[in-house]
XYZ file of C-alpha atoms in Angstrom:
593
model
C -18.685 42.217 -7.981
C -17.624 38.913 -9.600
C -17.028 37.235 -6.172
C -20.484 38.389 -4.999
C -22.146 37.039 -8.099
C -20.159 33.593 -7.759
C -21.112 33.256 -4.017
C -24.940 34.173 -4.805
C -24.686 31.576 -7.410
C -23.236 28.903 -5.280
C -25.915 29.641 -2.563
C -28.573 29.015 -5.038
C -26.752 26.017 -6.107
C -26.675 24.538 -2.635
C -30.394 25.013 -2.523
C -30.515 23.201 -5.836
C -28.115 20.516 -4.489
C -30.819 19.383 -1.867
C -33.338 18.795 -4.784
C -30.879 17.054 -6.900
C -29.420 14.822 -4.001
C -31.982 14.711 -1.521
C -30.790 11.367 0.030
C -27.134 12.346 -0.073
C -27.816 15.644 1.799
C -29.807 13.775 4.290
C -26.916 11.275 5.090
C -24.487 14.186 5.172
C -26.751 15.870 7.881
C -26.698 12.453 9.626
C -23.006 12.317 9.642
C -22.709 15.699 10.884
C -24.866 14.890 13.853
C -23.048 11.533 14.402
C -19.612 13.585 14.593
C -21.345 16.016 16.989
C -22.093 13.345 19.388
C -18.621 11.878 19.072
C -17.143 15.321 19.914
C -19.226 15.609 22.797
C -18.576 12.071 23.784
C -22.024 11.585 24.787
C -22.264 8.264 23.068
C -19.636 5.976 21.268
C -21.106 6.271 17.922
C -17.835 6.637 15.762
C -18.427 3.283 14.171
C -21.302 4.693 12.286
C -19.135 7.127 10.446
C -17.739 4.794 7.866
C -21.406 3.346 7.223
C -22.715 6.965 6.660
C -19.757 7.704 4.249
C -20.415 4.747 2.165
C -24.127 5.631 2.038
C -23.294 9.178 1.013
C -21.265 7.772 -2.132
C -23.666 4.937 -2.752
C -26.466 7.693 -3.096
C -24.338 9.828 -5.257
C -23.898 6.859 -7.474
C -27.416 6.137 -7.476
C -28.340 9.741 -8.442
C -25.754 9.808 -11.234
C -27.334 6.601 -12.796
C -30.879 7.993 -12.513
C -30.012 11.327 -14.108
C -28.046 9.453 -16.898
C -30.014 6.520 -17.753
C -33.578 6.705 -16.309
C -36.706 8.853 -16.511
C -39.313 7.388 -14.254
C -39.598 8.680 -10.722
C -40.222 5.125 -9.505
C -36.518 4.051 -10.741
C -35.193 7.065 -8.871
C -36.755 5.866 -5.592
C -35.674 2.242 -6.379
C -32.124 3.316 -6.853
C -32.143 5.347 -3.643
C -33.696 2.373 -1.734
C -30.964 0.092 -3.183
C -28.379 2.494 -2.024
C -29.736 2.289 1.457
C -30.072 -1.524 1.454
C -26.475 -1.789 0.400
C -25.395 0.650 3.153
C -27.067 -1.496 5.809
C -25.673 -4.662 4.359
C -22.229 -2.982 4.575
C -22.832 -2.082 8.167
C -23.875 -5.460 8.965
C -21.066 -7.373 7.235
C -18.201 -5.037 7.584
C -19.264 -2.053 9.684
C -19.423 -4.253 12.841
C -15.768 -5.506 12.459
C -14.285 -2.439 13.923
C -12.003 -4.581 16.052
C -10.527 -5.892 12.701
C -9.135 -2.525 11.912
C -6.682 -3.381 9.060
C -9.192 -5.527 7.117
C -11.970 -3.220 7.819
C -10.086 0.002 6.730
C -8.664 -1.592 3.527
C -12.002 -3.134 2.369
C -13.694 0.297 3.125
C -10.853 2.139 1.437
C -11.334 -0.123 -1.887
C -15.150 0.357 -1.711
C -14.798 4.164 -1.525
C -12.375 3.867 -4.344
C -14.966 1.888 -6.404
C -17.880 4.202 -5.573
C -15.608 7.397 -6.490
C -14.407 5.909 -9.664
C -18.061 5.062 -10.643
C -19.276 8.683 -9.650
C -16.727 10.082 -12.120
C -17.269 7.488 -14.841
C -21.102 7.402 -15.076
C -21.390 10.848 -16.709
C -19.124 9.789 -19.489
C -20.662 6.482 -20.318
C -21.978 6.449 -24.070
C -21.587 10.179 -24.097
C -19.369 12.670 -25.881
C -17.999 13.695 -22.518
C -14.650 12.180 -22.026
C -13.721 10.423 -18.649
C -10.929 12.797 -18.440
C -13.335 15.762 -18.536
C -15.552 14.381 -15.976
C -12.449 13.820 -13.794
C -11.390 17.382 -14.385
C -14.803 18.424 -13.034
C -14.358 16.613 -9.785
C -10.697 17.647 -9.356
C -11.587 21.327 -9.637
C -14.577 20.961 -7.458
C -12.808 19.108 -4.827
C -9.707 21.552 -4.358
C -11.874 24.568 -4.825
C -14.068 23.089 -1.828
C -10.967 22.571 0.148
C -9.857 26.140 -0.128
C -13.013 27.474 0.786
C -13.281 25.291 3.838
C -9.899 26.151 4.849
C -10.607 29.898 4.606
C -13.821 29.667 6.639
C -12.025 27.386 9.100
C -9.277 29.901 9.581
C -11.856 32.852 9.906
C -13.820 30.769 12.558
C -10.712 30.059 14.538
C -9.683 33.681 14.375
C -13.140 34.870 15.752
C -13.087 32.214 18.580
C -9.460 33.327 19.647
C -10.550 36.811 19.736
C -13.740 36.037 21.761
C -11.558 33.966 24.116
C -8.913 36.860 24.553
C -11.398 39.589 24.790
C -14.669 38.556 26.015
C -14.919 35.192 27.770
C -13.409 31.782 27.744
C -14.477 29.396 24.855
C -14.186 25.669 24.850
C -12.331 23.643 22.174
C -15.436 21.616 21.789
C -17.322 24.710 20.236
C -14.208 24.891 17.819
C -14.537 21.362 16.866
C -18.326 21.508 16.530
C -18.091 24.452 14.142
C -15.308 23.025 12.126
C -17.463 19.726 11.898
C -20.155 21.675 10.226
C -17.826 23.336 7.781
C -16.024 20.250 6.761
C -18.885 17.713 7.203
C -22.093 19.492 6.222
C -20.951 22.614 4.100
C -18.003 21.133 2.329
C -19.757 18.164 0.739
C -22.915 20.258 -0.287
C -20.677 23.177 -1.632
C -18.668 20.494 -3.644
C -21.818 19.153 -5.242
C -22.820 22.622 -6.498
C -19.829 22.403 -8.892
C -21.056 19.167 -10.413
C -23.166 19.948 -13.735
C -26.352 18.260 -14.441
C -25.430 16.084 -17.359
C -27.579 15.023 -20.139
C -29.588 12.052 -19.821
C -32.427 9.947 -20.792
C -34.926 11.915 -19.035
C -33.839 14.914 -21.023
C -34.889 13.308 -24.340
C -37.947 15.837 -24.610
C -35.942 18.795 -23.652
C -36.167 21.752 -26.014
C -33.297 22.816 -28.266
C -32.872 25.993 -26.339
C -32.656 24.336 -22.833
C -30.340 21.603 -24.208
C -28.077 24.486 -25.558
C -28.143 25.981 -22.080
C -27.182 22.557 -20.408
C -24.339 22.104 -22.825
C -23.107 25.621 -21.800
C -23.338 24.714 -18.252
C -21.319 21.478 -18.793
C -18.793 23.523 -20.895
C -18.125 26.027 -18.007
C -17.809 23.342 -15.540
C -15.035 21.391 -17.826
C -13.256 24.688 -18.652
C -9.764 25.346 -17.523
C -7.891 28.545 -16.611
C -4.529 29.467 -18.012
C -2.978 29.133 -14.553
C -4.167 25.493 -14.392
C -2.647 24.816 -17.790
C 0.710 26.044 -16.556
C 0.470 24.153 -13.347
C -0.073 20.844 -15.193
C 2.392 21.617 -18.093
C 5.316 23.215 -15.924
C 4.751 21.619 -12.405
C 3.076 18.412 -12.213
C 4.431 16.844 -15.568
C 8.114 17.728 -14.801
C 7.818 16.286 -11.222
C 6.394 13.169 -12.579
C 9.126 12.769 -15.348
C 11.762 13.334 -12.703
C 10.185 10.829 -10.404
C 9.968 8.388 -13.219
C 13.765 8.784 -14.055
C 14.652 7.976 -10.557
C 12.646 4.823 -10.687
C 13.985 3.820 -13.950
C 17.683 4.205 -12.912
C 17.119 2.132 -9.777
C 15.364 -0.646 -11.994
C 18.017 -0.500 -14.519
C 20.852 -0.668 -12.037
C 19.151 -3.524 -10.021
C 17.936 -6.003 -12.875
C 19.680 -8.918 -11.544
C 19.964 -8.269 -7.911
C 18.092 -6.011 -5.421
C 15.046 -5.701 -7.656
C 13.992 -9.381 -6.985
C 15.500 -9.890 -3.659
C 14.264 -6.670 -1.910
C 10.929 -4.779 -1.674
C 12.179 -1.173 -1.719
C 10.033 -0.372 -4.867
C 7.005 -2.294 -3.659
C 5.572 0.562 -1.296
C 5.988 3.240 -3.973
C 4.217 1.229 -6.847
C 0.714 1.876 -5.906
C 1.297 5.656 -5.333
C 3.311 6.023 -8.568
C 0.790 4.349 -10.633
C -2.087 6.435 -9.247
C 0.050 9.630 -9.580
C 0.871 9.035 -13.133
C -2.471 8.121 -14.227
C -4.088 11.315 -12.385
C -1.621 13.499 -14.142
C -2.250 11.717 -17.581
C -5.993 12.338 -17.212
C -5.336 16.124 -16.493
C -2.822 16.401 -19.154
C -5.312 14.984 -21.641
C -7.361 18.257 -21.357
C -4.360 20.476 -21.890
C -3.643 21.325 -25.636
C -0.087 21.876 -25.721
C 2.973 20.089 -27.236
C 4.385 19.206 -23.732
C 1.379 17.464 -22.772
C 1.094 15.946 -26.155
C 4.560 14.482 -25.783
C 3.991 13.269 -22.046
C 0.818 11.378 -23.119
C 2.686 9.771 -25.870
C 5.744 8.830 -23.851
C 4.542 8.238 -20.167
C 2.424 5.124 -20.884
C 5.405 3.423 -22.549
C 7.486 4.090 -19.557
C 4.898 3.190 -17.000
C 4.450 -0.156 -18.675
C 7.901 -1.646 -17.987
C 8.187 -0.001 -14.439
C 4.913 -1.700 -13.196
C 5.764 -4.916 -15.118
C 9.130 -5.458 -13.807
C 7.875 -4.612 -10.144
C 4.925 -6.919 -10.366
C 7.129 -9.643 -11.470
C 9.490 -9.086 -8.777
C 6.505 -9.039 -6.234
C 5.569 -12.422 -7.544
C 8.892 -13.814 -7.105
C 9.008 -12.685 -3.438
C 5.762 -14.671 -2.719
C 7.975 -17.825 -2.787
C 10.173 -16.312 -0.038
C 7.846 -14.535 2.198
C 4.419 -15.506 1.075
C 1.575 -13.290 -0.002
C 0.513 -10.306 2.303
C -2.497 -8.112 1.601
C -0.005 -5.311 1.011
C 1.726 -7.436 -1.701
C -1.485 -8.495 -3.107
C -2.448 -4.772 -3.830
C 0.867 -4.160 -5.196
C 0.486 -6.909 -7.772
C -3.316 -5.926 -8.339
C -2.215 -2.287 -9.104
C 0.752 -3.733 -11.083
C -1.677 -5.565 -13.103
C -3.955 -2.434 -13.585
C -0.907 -0.245 -14.499
C 0.097 -2.797 -16.900
C -3.139 -3.157 -18.713
C -3.878 0.724 -18.950
C -0.241 1.323 -19.778
C -0.525 -1.039 -22.760
C -3.873 0.443 -23.806
C -2.531 4.008 -23.831
C 0.739 3.000 -25.384
C -0.396 0.962 -28.218
C -4.208 1.218 -28.697
C -5.558 4.702 -27.972
C -4.405 7.447 -25.873
C -7.510 9.390 -26.207
C -9.969 6.782 -24.891
C -9.430 7.506 -21.395
C -12.829 5.842 -20.502
C -10.934 2.394 -20.351
C -9.387 3.350 -17.021
C -12.381 3.354 -14.890
C -14.211 0.118 -15.602
C -10.935 -1.748 -15.433
C -10.279 -0.246 -11.957
C -13.598 -1.017 -10.755
C -13.455 -4.633 -11.861
C -9.992 -5.166 -10.437
C -11.141 -3.450 -7.174
C -14.202 -5.509 -6.979
C -12.196 -8.874 -7.253
C -9.715 -7.599 -4.507
C -12.542 -7.684 -1.968
C -14.623 -10.622 -3.247
C -13.882 -13.973 -1.385
C -12.315 -16.314 -1.945
C -9.970 -14.389 -4.087
C -9.818 -11.199 -1.964
C -6.518 -9.773 -0.685
C -7.244 -11.148 2.945
C -8.255 -14.441 2.233
C -5.413 -15.236 -0.369
C -2.754 -13.803 2.217
C -4.234 -15.771 5.026
C -3.993 -19.200 3.113
C -0.680 -18.248 1.760
C 1.022 -17.210 5.097
C -0.620 -20.333 6.850
C 0.939 -22.716 4.179
C 4.323 -20.759 4.711
C 4.186 -21.722 8.385
C 3.190 -25.234 7.614
C 5.977 -25.542 5.137
C 8.655 -24.385 7.629
C 7.327 -26.641 10.480
C 7.084 -29.566 8.273
C 10.654 -29.174 6.855
C 11.705 -29.599 10.476
C 9.250 -32.455 11.236
C 7.599 -30.091 13.811
C 3.968 -30.635 12.831
C 2.609 -33.970 13.773
C -1.070 -35.058 14.019
C -2.260 -31.451 14.299
C 0.392 -30.756 16.929
C 3.458 -28.502 16.966
C 6.609 -30.012 18.626
C 9.034 -27.758 20.005
C 12.537 -27.743 18.168
C 15.337 -25.356 19.241
C 17.535 -26.396 16.136
C 15.635 -24.187 13.584
C 18.034 -22.172 11.757
C 18.165 -18.452 12.588
C 16.873 -17.610 9.209
C 13.841 -19.702 9.534
C 13.212 -18.475 13.164
C 13.228 -14.916 11.877
C 10.900 -15.860 8.981
C 8.587 -18.001 11.185
C 8.228 -14.976 13.762
C 7.434 -12.455 11.012
C 4.713 -14.903 9.560
C 3.312 -15.601 12.978
C 3.299 -11.903 13.860
C 1.520 -11.057 10.490
C -1.070 -13.756 11.103
C -1.730 -12.523 14.764
C -1.882 -8.732 13.606
C -4.504 -9.829 11.095
C -6.448 -11.803 13.802
C -5.916 -14.808 11.603
C -4.510 -17.185 14.249
C -8.021 -18.304 14.932
C -8.183 -20.060 11.501
C -5.109 -22.150 12.663
C -6.216 -25.220 14.634
C -2.837 -26.044 15.832
C -1.806 -22.704 17.082
C -3.272 -20.560 19.868
C -4.525 -17.035 19.520
C -2.523 -14.029 21.168
C 0.647 -16.255 20.757
C 2.956 -13.486 21.771
C 1.391 -13.072 25.039
C 3.502 -14.442 27.996
C 5.958 -17.115 26.690
C 3.664 -18.867 24.627
C 5.737 -18.691 21.457
C 8.659 -20.291 23.081
C 6.605 -23.037 24.663
C 5.214 -24.039 21.171
C 8.108 -23.604 19.008
C 11.096 -24.143 21.275
C 12.614 -20.609 20.715
C 11.892 -17.216 21.533
C 10.615 -14.712 18.962
C 13.459 -13.900 16.861
C 13.859 -10.543 14.712
C 16.346 -9.091 12.204
C 18.949 -7.354 14.066
C 18.006 -4.007 12.374
C 14.437 -4.160 13.713
C 13.563 -2.266 16.819
C 12.669 -4.591 19.640
C 10.700 -1.962 21.320
C 8.093 -1.390 18.526
C 4.619 -1.738 19.735
C 2.926 -4.618 18.043
C -0.515 -4.348 19.675
C -1.887 -1.738 22.131
C -5.144 -0.481 23.729
C -5.573 2.943 25.625
C -8.575 4.737 27.242
C -9.727 7.439 24.952
C -9.925 10.915 26.143
C -12.345 10.635 29.282
C -12.531 14.051 30.598
C -15.776 14.509 32.389
C -16.583 10.825 32.729
C -17.387 9.530 36.155
C -16.474 6.302 37.790
C -18.613 5.055 40.762
C -16.349 3.912 43.450
C -18.824 4.096 46.226
C -18.911 0.214 46.399
C -15.239 -0.168 46.545
C -12.798 -0.361 49.636
C -9.763 0.757 47.863
C -8.722 2.508 44.574
C -5.089 2.086 43.624
C -3.178 3.547 40.560
C -0.605 1.170 39.333
C 1.889 0.665 36.354
C 3.594 -2.640 35.410
C 6.667 -2.964 33.016
C 7.420 -6.403 32.139
C 11.021 -5.644 31.522
C 11.437 -5.054 35.311
C 10.892 -8.319 37.244
C 9.148 -7.355 40.590
C 7.784 -9.101 43.654
C 5.934 -6.218 45.635
C 3.780 -6.809 48.468
C 2.344 -3.984 50.630
C -0.490 -3.507 53.302
C -3.725 -1.670 52.418
C -4.518 1.077 54.723
C -7.353 3.385 55.220
C -9.677 0.660 56.716
C -10.361 -0.097 60.201
C -8.594 -3.331 59.800
C -5.290 -3.255 58.053
C -4.601 -6.954 57.783
C -5.168 -6.918 53.965
C -2.236 -6.965 51.787
C -1.787 -6.650 47.866
C 0.885 -8.441 46.201
C 2.075 -7.773 42.479
C 4.341 -10.193 40.634
C 5.612 -9.451 37.255
C 8.370 -10.625 34.890
C 8.922 -10.365 31.124
C 6.258 -13.175 30.268
C 3.371 -12.191 32.457
C 2.055 -10.818 35.821
C -0.585 -11.571 38.502
C -2.132 -9.516 41.272
C -3.079 -11.186 44.599
C -5.139 -10.152 47.504
C -4.352 -11.445 50.890
C -5.929 -11.171 54.461
C -3.498 -12.404 57.235
C -1.379 -14.228 54.719
C -4.619 -16.161 53.460
C -4.845 -15.594 49.699
C -8.357 -14.366 48.741
C -8.370 -14.066 45.009
C -5.809 -13.730 42.150
C -6.027 -11.853 38.954
C -4.101 -13.584 36.210
C -2.334 -10.902 33.985
C -2.082 -13.415 31.020
C -5.825 -13.627 30.963
C -6.290 -9.845 31.368
C -3.837 -9.265 28.294
C -5.705 -11.900 26.257
C -9.045 -10.162 27.056
C -8.077 -6.762 25.787
C -5.453 -7.522 23.096
C -7.499 -10.141 21.023
C -8.427 -8.807 17.845
C -6.727 -7.423 14.625
C -6.595 -3.749 15.595
C -3.157 -2.699 16.359
C -4.169 0.443 18.349
C -7.570 0.326 19.774
C -9.243 3.015 21.844
C -11.487 2.095 24.789
C -14.604 3.711 26.318
C -14.683 3.584 30.252
C -17.173 0.581 29.933
C -14.769 -1.256 27.624
C -11.819 -0.522 29.660
C -13.187 -2.503 32.718
C -12.062 -6.084 33.513
C -13.500 -7.677 36.638
C -12.988 -10.829 38.288
C -14.512 -12.036 41.680
C -15.273 -14.901 44.029
C -17.174 -15.189 47.337
C -14.568 -13.217 49.195
C -13.485 -10.327 47.036
C -13.966 -8.583 43.671
C -11.015 -6.901 41.701
C -11.884 -4.426 38.909
C -9.160 -3.116 36.507
C -9.703 -0.107 34.596
C -7.034 0.043 31.893
C -5.535 3.416 30.843
C -3.006 1.945 28.268
C -1.586 -1.442 27.437
C 1.335 -1.819 25.036
C 2.453 -5.316 23.911
C 6.019 -5.144 22.440
C 7.940 -7.835 20.543
C 9.985 -8.427 23.753
C 8.062 -6.642 26.622
C 4.785 -5.417 27.815
C 3.612 -2.285 29.766
C 0.281 -1.589 31.377
C -1.035 1.402 33.416
C -4.274 0.858 35.204
C -6.655 1.674 38.147
C -7.344 -1.380 40.410
C -10.771 -1.228 42.524
C -10.737 -3.563 45.462
C -14.236 -4.552 46.916
C -14.375 -6.920 49.928
C -17.317 -9.161 50.560
């Protein structure tokens, strides 16, 4: 009966959610429809997904602001309109940069972090409600929603498997569509039913009875179970303590050596800082001597860990320059140092400090010219210039080859150039071409081949594109004279020439030449060359951009050259550019004129 009562309450709450968050629900529906089209592959609309997600979070923040600080309806409409404007601005400024996948995804992640933090923080501003309580509400709501969605998804999967086995065949598309409805539509709306309606300025005229009822709803939302307390006290806190001890042992045993010469701890700093602060917030709501001791000690331990690693990361800048990853390690190190100092020496109870500090630092990290990608770009370019100038290789805006560069500097130069190429920043360097790793450009420019540390895998893919699942797609080949499936591996030098058959005249021949640097495809008629496809230009065409693994639609996968005698069209299945090699699988359409 309690479960039935709970489900009835949540059903009523979902109806109320539509009233509380109308714009949010509308955008959730739009995201669900967008995913339906993506699953069906009717249209390539996946790039709208991040825009709609940002819009959903913006609308949530707008509603939180209205419910807490405003009363007139026109302010609600103004905030909702502002959320839509920011969403469209985001789509125009960032959402269209899908090819620059790393910068695009990192900036989007930071924006999402800012909005989620604001959503949690707003209810606790100038209010008796603590930030840790608001965080607890969202924490409980999230994992309860995940549990319900998981159970529903398992149920749907079981039913579909039974139908497929006993009645008739079912398509995986139906399964994905139903899971899309559960995860994208039901999940977020169900989550919002757990968010209480906090007291705000619009409730100034509320009767005492209604106010008391509202406080009771908030109290229920922030309540914890005994099982939750046990989970925090005897699972989460011990795990964090052991993890912290391991990090402390590493730092103390490497204070004079590896800590400042290696970056082993760098990748762990952000996750460690976030983990400690999350557990700290949850422990703040548990009244037990274990949690009290944890809150007293952990900020004092967090402080030296993040401080030492932040200093170590700054020292590494002189050697390997600033990358966007190291930038965020330093940013989160500063954030951890500030919050650790506040909670260690000022007030362990005022957890509201955490949110504004995180929001301000996050905004700075995506705001030019001090954002992660601008700072790292100038740092890496200056590092390249410094190496070249130390060997007198950069003169009058031109790079002069020099095979006498030391192996250590060859490795460093290769790594920096590879980073700039991966980030699509070589366009900002006037004296270097883009796609420098295609063919033998690198060696022609610097006088030596790309050089890597011996422990690095030379077969690691540095850039790739592939044709996304195109089952059911059709290609019109009616105007073509031949369709040929071909694969080229640059590691194997080949010079193949074969006669094209199937036509009335068999005098046409196709020649494919390939080596480690490049390839070309030539069409002949009785030894007279008709047209040549330059493989270097084809690789340039598909591998330009910062995205390391890009999926192509059928239209995007086509590369065509033509003259007055013939037309060659390549439909790429997959291209992989490695540090010392390349591979390409494709269909070739040949059309004689």
